[in-house]
Amino acid sequence: MKITMVGTGYVGLVTGTCFAQMGNTVTCVDVDSQKIDGLKKGKLPIYEPGLEAMVIENFRLETLKFTTSLKEALAASEVCFIAVGTPMGEDGSADLQYVLQVAREIGQWMTRPLVVVDKSTVPVGTAEKVRRTIAEQLAGRGIALDFWVVSNPEFLKEGAAIDDFMKPDRVVVGADDPRPLAIMRELYKPFTFSHDRFVEMDVKSAEMTKYAANAMLATKISFMNEIANICERVGADVNKVRVGIGSDSRIGYSFIYPGCGYGGSCFPKDVRALEKTAKDFGYTPRLLTAVEAINFDQKRVLGHKIERRFGAALEGKTFAVWGLAFKPETDDLREASALTLIHELLDRGALVRAYDPKAMDEARKHHFANEPRISFCASKYEAVQGADALILVTEWKEFRSPDFGEIAKNLKTKVVFDGRNQYSRELLRELGFEYYAIGVGQ
């Protein structure tokens, strides 16, 4: 099929590249000419394992193209995906200005029947707004063309997005007409061939499914963090509790790891947007409110532990921070727990020596530009040199089994704050470290 993908951010670029990998001809459109020029040269705006090689290869094969002209892309397309950002507004709602702007331009430039796919995470009712916006533009042009708006929410995990797309747990498509549904089923057939994972539903249910899925996962994280905080106070070990409850098949082990809060582009925004939607329709979502409140507090748990150990004033203290991205295998810093912690440390007078395998350029350019109190180090061991304590925030694989002898030689004081419960309390104490973790009595 010939496909237009509007938006070359995380969702658009991964989705477009994976469709191209299966032999479709995909034209990715973005208003950012610098980004488009970079993509043509094989320079990606995001880090995702395996994506760069796929983009370069499919661009070489001309199954993946990049342009700033939506008119050019739509000329031969059968399907147009809208995969632009829906940033959170001040009231917590999803800002649809970019989605509706694309819809207006589709209505201005389309010249043939078209399936328009909402791939962006959008509130219930957005497909109807998109349909109405396109129809208004067509009416203004005085032409009549068949088009259908469907919802196809994405369920990609950053760091494993290609595998998620190529081998999906499910493909959810919401449509109110059998014609676009048949086209979408054919488009996704190579990805669902071995198992029938194509889930059909109405548009509003599909829009709701994305929010419900992310809210459920965020709820599991906040629930486990609440249990961790209780464990810490009563003297229990949350790591053992996790194993005890995770062995129950009704609960499972996924998303029940305690830590210093969730972040990223999805969970925080989607929980707040769903909360706002519920309130707009006269319902008070008490559980969602609690999930968000717990996560807000959890991002400050490490700061509280540091204050109890070193005091509120941290002038003259230096902290090594391992991990900046909100999770491993990405350079995404949106809503990252490390940002909350570092700003707190700086505000209290401390110096920070940070290291992350992939996210330091993003942090340096967009979050800590011209900030002399933070140093970005070339390695994890360089970061601990002269520091008063080590703080683990993001659980990258290279942090799992470090040389604690090397760390001990370089730290001023042998203190470790473990925000992801990666290390053995018994081992570190045996080596003479003070060890502070989440949900484990000290």
Tab-separated table of C-alpha atoms in Angstrom:
chain	number	residue	atom	x	y	z
A	1	MET	CA	0.000	0.000	0.000
A	2	LYS	CA	0.951	3.635	-0.367
A	3	ILE	CA	0.893	5.323	3.038
A	4	THR	CA	1.360	8.856	4.335
A	5	MET	CA	2.678	9.207	7.900
A	6	VAL	CA	2.263	12.718	9.290
A	7	GLY	CA	4.726	13.263	12.113
A	8	THR	CA	8.265	11.875	12.430
A	9	GLY	CA	8.428	11.693	16.178
A	10	TYR	CA	8.668	8.463	18.108
A	11	VAL	CA	5.358	6.911	17.010
A	12	GLY	CA	5.364	8.155	13.428
A	13	LEU	CA	8.934	7.196	12.622
A	14	VAL	CA	8.730	3.720	14.159
A	15	THR	CA	5.330	2.996	12.595
A	16	GLY	CA	6.262	4.303	9.155
A	17	THR	CA	9.572	2.438	9.113
A	18	CYS	CA	7.991	-0.859	10.142
A	19	PHE	CA	5.306	-0.554	7.449
A	20	ALA	CA	8.047	0.163	4.890
A	21	GLN	CA	9.974	-2.870	6.101
A	22	MET	CA	7.035	-5.023	5.001
A	23	GLY	CA	7.099	-3.673	1.464
A	24	ASN	CA	4.672	-0.751	1.674
A	25	THR	CA	5.683	2.623	0.251
A	26	VAL	CA	5.623	5.111	3.114
A	27	THR	CA	6.091	8.861	2.885
A	28	CYS	CA	6.796	10.522	6.229
A	29	VAL	CA	5.792	14.174	6.475
A	30	ASP	CA	6.986	16.745	8.990
A	31	VAL	CA	6.894	20.552	9.107
A	32	ASP	CA	10.430	20.590	10.562
A	33	SER	CA	12.659	20.832	7.475
A	34	GLN	CA	15.833	20.291	9.520
A	35	LYS	CA	14.448	17.029	10.861
A	36	ILE	CA	13.467	15.897	7.350
A	37	ASP	CA	16.919	16.792	5.961
A	38	GLY	CA	18.536	14.877	8.817
A	39	LEU	CA	16.400	11.791	8.213
A	40	LYS	CA	17.378	11.783	4.547
A	41	LYS	CA	21.001	11.639	5.752
A	42	GLY	CA	20.289	8.853	8.227
A	43	LYS	CA	20.300	11.129	11.282
A	44	LEU	CA	17.405	10.198	13.572
A	45	PRO	CA	15.793	12.621	16.044
A	46	ILE	CA	15.311	9.816	18.608
A	47	TYR	CA	17.197	6.798	19.869
A	48	GLU	CA	15.487	3.436	19.542
A	49	PRO	CA	17.448	0.163	19.285
A	50	GLY	CA	17.553	-1.114	15.696
A	51	LEU	CA	15.627	1.788	14.182
A	52	GLU	CA	18.489	3.662	12.536
A	53	ALA	CA	19.570	0.709	10.383
A	54	MET	CA	15.978	0.085	9.256
A	55	VAL	CA	15.466	3.742	8.313
A	56	ILE	CA	18.694	3.877	6.303
A	57	GLU	CA	17.971	0.614	4.478
A	58	ASN	CA	14.362	1.434	3.588
A	59	PHE	CA	15.310	4.942	2.488
A	60	ARG	CA	17.903	3.359	0.190
A	61	LEU	CA	15.239	1.016	-1.207
A	62	GLU	CA	12.863	4.000	-1.652
A	63	THR	CA	10.141	2.282	0.356
A	64	LEU	CA	10.602	5.048	2.962
A	65	LYS	CA	10.564	8.692	1.892
A	66	PHE	CA	10.690	11.997	3.741
A	67	THR	CA	9.144	15.334	2.785
A	68	THR	CA	7.712	18.547	4.194
A	69	SER	CA	4.883	18.539	1.626
A	70	LEU	CA	1.662	16.860	2.701
A	71	LYS	CA	0.183	17.672	-0.719
A	72	GLU	CA	2.948	15.672	-2.398
A	73	ALA	CA	2.575	12.744	-0.006
A	74	LEU	CA	-1.218	12.509	-0.317
A	75	ALA	CA	-1.236	12.477	-4.113
A	76	ALA	CA	-0.992	8.688	-4.353
A	77	SER	CA	-1.795	7.559	-0.795
A	78	GLU	CA	-4.556	5.182	0.201
A	79	VAL	CA	-4.049	5.603	3.945
A	80	CYS	CA	-2.926	8.653	5.939
A	81	PHE	CA	-1.817	8.280	9.547
A	82	ILE	CA	-1.902	11.254	11.926
A	83	ALA	CA	0.966	10.738	14.368
A	84	VAL	CA	1.665	14.212	15.688
A	85	GLY	CA	2.072	15.282	19.292
A	86	THR	CA	-0.824	15.811	21.686
A	87	PRO	CA	0.921	17.718	24.499
A	88	MET	CA	-0.767	18.131	27.833
A	89	GLY	CA	-2.636	21.380	28.336
A	90	GLU	CA	-2.572	23.357	31.581
A	91	ASP	CA	-5.804	21.686	32.700
A	92	GLY	CA	-4.453	18.164	32.022
A	93	SER	CA	-6.351	17.696	28.768
A	94	ALA	CA	-4.718	16.568	25.525
A	95	ASP	CA	-3.989	19.518	23.234
A	96	LEU	CA	-5.453	18.623	19.829
A	97	GLN	CA	-4.279	21.683	17.886
A	98	TYR	CA	-1.689	19.741	15.855
A	99	VAL	CA	-4.058	16.857	15.138
A	100	LEU	CA	-6.763	19.216	13.889
A	101	GLN	CA	-4.281	21.259	11.877
A	102	VAL	CA	-3.261	18.095	10.041
A	103	ALA	CA	-6.945	17.270	9.519
A	104	ARG	CA	-7.485	20.709	7.950
A	105	GLU	CA	-4.542	20.189	5.602
A	106	ILE	CA	-5.753	16.716	4.644
A	107	GLY	CA	-9.081	18.251	3.680
A	108	GLN	CA	-7.263	20.925	1.669
A	109	TRP	CA	-5.007	18.554	-0.285
A	110	MET	CA	-6.645	15.126	-0.614
A	111	THR	CA	-7.627	14.211	-4.200
A	112	ARG	CA	-8.832	10.608	-3.854
A	113	PRO	CA	-10.702	8.385	-1.366
A	114	LEU	CA	-8.678	8.091	1.812
A	115	VAL	CA	-8.580	6.246	5.124
A	116	VAL	CA	-7.460	8.707	7.805
A	117	VAL	CA	-6.010	7.020	10.877
A	118	ASP	CA	-5.724	8.636	14.290
A	119	LYS	CA	-2.455	7.139	15.569
A	120	SER	CA	-1.798	9.878	18.099
A	121	THR	CA	-3.102	9.269	21.604
A	122	VAL	CA	-6.294	11.301	21.657
A	123	PRO	CA	-9.396	11.627	23.865
A	124	VAL	CA	-12.675	9.919	23.123
A	125	GLY	CA	-14.517	11.878	20.456
A	126	THR	CA	-11.424	13.075	18.550
A	127	ALA	CA	-12.152	11.004	15.437
A	128	GLU	CA	-15.449	12.820	15.026
A	129	LYS	CA	-13.655	16.189	15.323
A	130	VAL	CA	-11.166	15.088	12.676
A	131	ARG	CA	-13.976	13.874	10.393
A	132	ARG	CA	-15.872	17.139	10.772
A	133	THR	CA	-12.731	19.223	10.132
A	134	ILE	CA	-11.882	17.353	6.904
A	135	ALA	CA	-15.498	17.536	5.726
A	136	GLU	CA	-15.539	21.322	6.250
A	137	GLN	CA	-12.429	21.744	4.111
A	138	LEU	CA	-13.817	19.556	1.327
A	139	ALA	CA	-17.067	21.504	1.386
A	140	GLY	CA	-15.097	24.731	1.126
A	141	ARG	CA	-13.380	23.341	-1.986
A	142	GLY	CA	-16.750	22.356	-3.417
A	143	ILE	CA	-15.805	18.718	-3.954
A	144	ALA	CA	-17.057	15.415	-2.609
A	145	LEU	CA	-14.586	12.620	-1.826
A	146	ASP	CA	-15.096	9.495	0.235
A	147	PHE	CA	-12.991	9.337	3.370
A	148	TRP	CA	-13.146	7.474	6.660
A	149	VAL	CA	-11.591	8.273	10.032
A	150	VAL	CA	-10.518	5.324	12.149
A	151	SER	CA	-8.725	4.991	15.465
A	152	ASN	CA	-5.592	2.820	15.693
A	153	PRO	CA	-3.898	3.459	19.063
A	154	GLU	CA	-0.245	2.541	19.466
A	155	PHE	CA	1.064	0.269	22.224
A	156	LEU	CA	4.815	0.612	21.691
A	157	LYS	CA	7.288	0.392	24.555
A	158	GLU	CA	10.232	2.719	24.175
A	159	GLY	CA	13.366	0.602	23.958
A	160	ALA	CA	11.475	-2.336	22.423
A	161	ALA	CA	9.279	-0.563	19.890
A	162	ILE	CA	10.332	-2.412	16.746
A	163	ASP	CA	9.732	-5.815	18.278
A	164	ASP	CA	6.403	-4.583	19.674
A	165	PHE	CA	5.306	-3.439	16.222
A	166	MET	CA	6.546	-6.475	14.321
A	167	LYS	CA	5.141	-8.958	16.854
A	168	PRO	CA	2.194	-7.153	18.447
A	169	ASP	CA	0.170	-8.447	21.373
A	170	ARG	CA	-2.805	-6.925	19.597
A	171	VAL	CA	-3.672	-4.429	16.879
A	172	VAL	CA	-6.689	-2.380	17.929
A	173	VAL	CA	-8.677	-0.677	15.186
A	174	GLY	CA	-11.850	1.288	15.761
A	175	ALA	CA	-14.066	1.963	12.761
A	176	ASP	CA	-17.741	2.636	12.140
A	177	ASP	CA	-17.705	1.392	8.534
A	178	PRO	CA	-16.616	-2.002	7.128
A	179	ARG	CA	-14.727	-0.487	4.166
A	180	PRO	CA	-11.841	1.153	6.082
A	181	LEU	CA	-11.782	-1.810	8.445
A	182	ALA	CA	-11.032	-4.136	5.523
A	183	ILE	CA	-8.196	-1.864	4.367
A	184	MET	CA	-6.677	-1.729	7.851
A	185	ARG	CA	-6.953	-5.496	8.236
A	186	GLU	CA	-5.049	-5.951	4.961
A	187	LEU	CA	-2.413	-3.413	6.001
A	188	TYR	CA	-1.725	-5.201	9.284
A	189	LYS	CA	-1.980	-8.727	7.859
A	190	PRO	CA	1.812	-9.312	7.738
A	191	PHE	CA	2.044	-8.460	11.447
A	192	THR	CA	-0.871	-10.617	12.572
A	193	PHE	CA	-0.510	-13.525	10.148
A	194	SER	CA	0.584	-16.240	12.598
A	195	HIS	CA	-1.966	-15.322	15.263
A	196	ASP	CA	-5.180	-13.399	14.845
A	197	ARG	CA	-4.399	-10.372	16.975
A	198	PHE	CA	-6.486	-7.902	14.989
A	199	VAL	CA	-9.058	-6.497	17.423
A	200	GLU	CA	-12.004	-4.686	15.851
A	201	MET	CA	-14.252	-2.272	17.709
A	202	ASP	CA	-16.056	1.030	17.354
A	203	VAL	CA	-14.043	4.252	17.190
A	204	LYS	CA	-14.811	5.555	20.681
A	205	SER	CA	-13.928	2.238	22.298
A	206	ALA	CA	-10.591	2.197	20.446
A	207	GLU	CA	-9.827	5.734	21.608
A	208	MET	CA	-10.651	4.722	25.166
A	209	THR	CA	-8.584	1.510	24.997
A	210	LYS	CA	-5.269	3.378	24.748
A	211	TYR	CA	-5.982	5.521	27.808
A	212	ALA	CA	-7.324	2.582	29.791
A	213	ALA	CA	-4.240	0.465	29.020
A	214	ASN	CA	-1.760	3.120	30.105
A	215	ALA	CA	-3.814	4.040	33.164
A	216	MET	CA	-3.860	0.378	34.241
A	217	LEU	CA	-0.068	0.057	33.899
A	218	ALA	CA	0.497	3.318	35.761
A	219	THR	CA	-1.849	2.073	38.474
A	220	LYS	CA	0.219	-1.097	38.945
A	221	ILE	CA	3.383	0.996	39.317
A	222	SER	CA	1.854	3.404	41.831
A	223	PHE	CA	0.262	0.534	43.746
A	224	MET	CA	3.623	-1.205	44.115
A	225	ASN	CA	5.321	2.023	45.145
A	226	GLU	CA	2.677	2.541	47.797
A	227	ILE	CA	3.286	-1.003	49.063
A	228	ALA	CA	7.036	-0.243	49.053
A	229	ASN	CA	6.533	2.810	51.248
A	230	ILE	CA	4.437	0.783	53.694
A	231	CYS	CA	7.028	-2.022	53.701
A	232	GLU	CA	9.754	0.443	54.578
A	233	ARG	CA	7.843	1.679	57.587
A	234	VAL	CA	6.841	-1.710	58.979
A	235	GLY	CA	10.217	-3.368	58.370
A	236	ALA	CA	9.215	-5.643	55.481
A	237	ASP	CA	11.209	-6.133	52.262
A	238	VAL	CA	9.208	-5.082	49.205
A	239	ASN	CA	11.426	-7.165	46.906
A	240	LYS	CA	10.267	-10.324	48.678
A	241	VAL	CA	6.679	-9.107	48.735
A	242	ARG	CA	6.861	-8.542	44.968
A	243	VAL	CA	7.886	-12.143	44.389
A	244	GLY	CA	5.170	-13.338	46.725
A	245	ILE	CA	2.370	-11.557	44.912
A	246	GLY	CA	3.809	-11.801	41.385
A	247	SER	CA	3.736	-15.590	41.536
A	248	ASP	CA	-0.056	-15.315	41.546
A	249	SER	CA	-1.019	-15.685	37.871
A	250	ARG	CA	-3.868	-13.229	38.354
A	251	ILE	CA	-1.319	-10.520	39.221
A	252	GLY	CA	1.905	-11.463	37.408
A	253	TYR	CA	5.298	-9.785	37.610
A	254	SER	CA	4.925	-7.080	34.978
A	255	PHE	CA	4.946	-3.490	36.218
A	256	ILE	CA	5.180	-4.364	39.915
A	257	TYR	CA	8.800	-3.316	40.401
A	258	PRO	CA	9.118	-0.580	43.030
A	259	GLY	CA	11.146	2.485	42.195
A	260	CYS	CA	11.304	6.263	42.117
A	261	GLY	CA	8.248	6.875	39.948
A	262	TYR	CA	7.177	6.530	36.324
A	263	GLY	CA	7.806	9.079	33.578
A	264	GLY	CA	7.927	9.263	29.797
A	265	SER	CA	5.658	10.663	27.142
A	266	CYS	CA	2.672	8.401	27.831
A	267	PHE	CA	1.809	7.424	31.387
A	268	PRO	CA	1.860	10.882	33.057
A	269	LYS	CA	0.072	12.605	30.175
A	270	ASP	CA	-2.478	9.863	29.573
A	271	VAL	CA	-3.456	9.448	33.218
A	272	ARG	CA	-4.070	13.186	33.516
A	273	ALA	CA	-5.941	13.332	30.203
A	274	LEU	CA	-8.212	10.458	31.185
A	275	GLU	CA	-8.819	12.102	34.552
A	276	LYS	CA	-9.760	15.338	32.761
A	277	THR	CA	-12.061	13.485	30.349
A	278	ALA	CA	-13.855	11.778	33.235
A	279	LYS	CA	-14.412	15.103	34.992
A	280	ASP	CA	-15.657	16.689	31.761
A	281	PHE	CA	-18.350	13.993	31.665
A	282	GLY	CA	-19.360	14.470	35.288
A	283	TYR	CA	-17.404	11.617	36.901
A	284	THR	CA	-14.756	11.960	39.620
A	285	PRO	CA	-11.992	9.392	38.937
A	286	ARG	CA	-10.660	8.934	42.469
A	287	LEU	CA	-8.322	6.060	41.592
A	288	LEU	CA	-6.654	7.960	38.733
A	289	THR	CA	-6.186	10.985	40.988
A	290	ALA	CA	-4.508	8.778	43.592
A	291	VAL	CA	-2.260	7.113	40.988
A	292	GLU	CA	-0.955	10.500	39.852
A	293	ALA	CA	-0.554	11.820	43.421
A	294	ILE	CA	1.425	8.746	44.489
A	295	ASN	CA	3.714	9.094	41.479
A	296	PHE	CA	4.294	12.779	42.206
A	297	ASP	CA	5.412	11.916	45.733
A	298	GLN	CA	7.446	8.890	44.633
A	299	LYS	CA	9.685	11.038	42.452
A	300	ARG	CA	10.720	12.823	45.632
A	301	VAL	CA	11.430	9.740	47.747
A	302	LEU	CA	15.142	9.675	46.889
A	303	GLY	CA	15.397	13.359	47.784
A	304	HIS	CA	13.883	12.645	51.201
A	305	LYS	CA	16.352	9.812	51.796
A	306	ILE	CA	19.257	12.056	50.844
A	307	GLU	CA	17.988	14.767	53.185
A	308	ARG	CA	17.750	12.317	56.084
A	309	ARG	CA	21.342	11.190	55.477
A	310	PHE	CA	23.055	14.485	54.558
A	311	GLY	CA	20.691	17.177	55.848
A	312	ALA	CA	18.561	19.730	54.017
A	313	ALA	CA	21.459	22.029	53.046
A	314	LEU	CA	23.749	20.326	50.544
A	315	GLU	CA	26.327	23.047	49.832
A	316	GLY	CA	29.732	21.451	49.406
A	317	LYS	CA	28.259	18.032	48.577
A	318	THR	CA	28.576	16.263	45.218
A	319	PHE	CA	26.318	13.459	44.018
A	320	ALA	CA	26.906	10.968	41.220
A	321	VAL	CA	23.698	10.235	39.312
A	322	TRP	CA	23.541	7.095	37.191
A	323	GLY	CA	20.738	7.288	34.635
A	324	LEU	CA	18.860	10.279	33.233
A	325	ALA	CA	16.324	8.822	30.785
A	326	PHE	CA	12.926	7.899	32.179
A	327	LYS	CA	13.683	4.224	31.427
A	328	PRO	CA	16.502	2.178	29.879
A	329	GLU	CA	17.073	1.884	26.114
A	330	THR	CA	15.832	5.376	25.284
A	331	ASP	CA	17.087	8.950	25.338
A	332	ASP	CA	13.648	10.260	26.328
A	333	LEU	CA	13.754	12.590	29.337
A	334	ARG	CA	10.112	13.613	29.395
A	335	GLU	CA	8.820	13.514	32.978
A	336	ALA	CA	11.970	11.576	33.995
A	337	SER	CA	12.480	11.000	37.718
A	338	ALA	CA	16.134	11.999	37.326
A	339	LEU	CA	15.121	15.535	36.346
A	340	THR	CA	13.045	15.950	39.496
A	341	LEU	CA	15.901	14.668	41.651
A	342	ILE	CA	18.659	16.713	39.997
A	343	HIS	CA	16.712	19.951	40.198
A	344	GLU	CA	16.094	19.267	43.887
A	345	LEU	CA	19.796	18.617	44.516
A	346	LEU	CA	20.827	21.780	42.673
A	347	ASP	CA	18.213	23.861	44.474
A	348	ARG	CA	19.666	22.695	47.778
A	349	GLY	CA	23.201	23.698	46.812
A	350	ALA	CA	24.713	20.407	45.662
A	351	LEU	CA	26.875	19.640	42.649
A	352	VAL	CA	25.917	16.766	40.323
A	353	ARG	CA	28.069	14.426	38.234
A	354	ALA	CA	25.755	12.612	35.798
A	355	TYR	CA	26.125	9.708	33.424
A	356	ASP	CA	23.650	8.044	31.055
A	357	PRO	CA	24.489	5.813	28.068
A	358	LYS	CA	22.161	7.648	25.660
A	359	ALA	CA	20.409	10.656	27.193
A	360	MET	CA	23.223	13.065	28.065
A	361	ASP	CA	23.069	15.119	24.860
A	362	GLU	CA	19.349	15.617	25.351
A	363	ALA	CA	19.890	16.601	28.993
A	364	ARG	CA	22.762	18.941	28.184
A	365	LYS	CA	21.000	20.751	25.325
A	366	HIS	CA	17.411	20.937	26.509
A	367	HIS	CA	17.372	20.677	30.301
A	368	PHE	CA	20.668	21.867	31.776
A	369	ALA	CA	22.108	24.237	29.178
A	370	ASN	CA	24.461	26.763	30.797
A	371	GLU	CA	24.171	25.027	34.179
A	372	PRO	CA	27.712	24.931	35.604
A	373	ARG	CA	26.783	22.871	38.667
A	374	ILE	CA	26.174	19.687	36.691
A	375	SER	CA	28.941	17.746	34.941
A	376	PHE	CA	28.211	15.155	32.259
A	377	CYS	CA	30.720	12.340	32.558
A	378	ALA	CA	32.123	9.935	29.967
A	379	SER	CA	31.570	6.817	32.060
A	380	LYS	CA	29.796	5.577	35.154
A	381	TYR	CA	33.070	5.358	37.047
A	382	GLU	CA	34.097	8.886	36.094
A	383	ALA	CA	30.791	10.085	37.555
A	384	VAL	CA	31.566	8.727	41.038
A	385	GLN	CA	34.998	10.365	41.270
A	386	GLY	CA	34.976	12.663	44.284
A	387	ALA	CA	31.256	12.259	44.908
A	388	ASP	CA	29.757	12.005	48.388
A	389	ALA	CA	27.227	9.386	47.259
A	390	LEU	CA	26.076	7.386	44.258
A	391	ILE	CA	22.428	7.572	43.210
A	392	LEU	CA	21.006	5.003	40.781
A	393	VAL	CA	17.931	6.383	39.005
A	394	THR	CA	17.602	4.492	35.693
A	395	GLU	CA	18.266	0.751	35.568
A	396	TRP	CA	20.414	0.483	32.419
A	397	LYS	CA	22.018	-2.932	31.976
A	398	GLU	CA	25.532	-1.556	32.448
A	399	PHE	CA	24.589	-0.497	35.979
A	400	ARG	CA	23.460	-3.954	37.088
A	401	SER	CA	26.812	-5.447	38.133
A	402	PRO	CA	29.309	-2.608	38.644
A	403	ASP	CA	32.712	-2.939	40.277
A	404	PHE	CA	31.919	-1.812	43.804
A	405	GLY	CA	35.614	-1.909	44.686
A	406	GLU	CA	36.223	0.730	42.000
A	407	ILE	CA	33.249	2.741	43.254
A	408	ALA	CA	34.491	2.589	46.848
A	409	LYS	CA	37.917	3.906	45.816
A	410	ASN	CA	36.414	6.947	44.111
A	411	LEU	CA	33.584	7.953	46.457
A	412	LYS	CA	34.342	10.291	49.364
A	413	THR	CA	31.876	8.353	51.486
A	414	LYS	CA	30.632	4.867	50.675
A	415	VAL	CA	26.946	5.724	50.324
A	416	VAL	CA	24.587	4.321	47.669
A	417	PHE	CA	20.985	5.371	47.055
A	418	ASP	CA	19.296	2.752	44.871
A	419	GLY	CA	16.171	4.150	43.211
A	420	ARG	CA	15.399	0.911	41.349
A	421	ASN	CA	16.316	-1.770	43.921
A	422	GLN	CA	18.992	-3.251	41.663
A	423	TYR	CA	21.586	-4.194	44.258
A	424	SER	CA	21.904	-6.577	47.183
A	425	ARG	CA	21.676	-4.838	50.520
A	426	GLU	CA	23.600	-7.686	52.152
A	427	LEU	CA	26.461	-7.476	49.625
A	428	LEU	CA	26.862	-3.719	49.840
A	429	ARG	CA	26.804	-3.706	53.614
A	430	GLU	CA	29.368	-6.489	53.619
A	431	LEU	CA	31.574	-4.230	51.473
A	432	GLY	CA	31.148	-1.388	53.966
A	433	PHE	CA	28.611	0.725	52.072
A	434	GLU	CA	25.656	2.566	53.519
A	435	TYR	CA	22.820	1.361	51.316
A	436	TYR	CA	19.410	3.018	50.910
A	437	ALA	CA	16.790	1.415	48.654
A	438	ILE	CA	13.052	1.742	47.972
A	439	GLY	CA	10.710	-0.205	50.235
A	440	VAL	CA	13.405	-1.856	52.321
A	441	GLY	CA	13.778	-1.029	56.001
A	442	GLN	CA	17.170	0.513	56.650
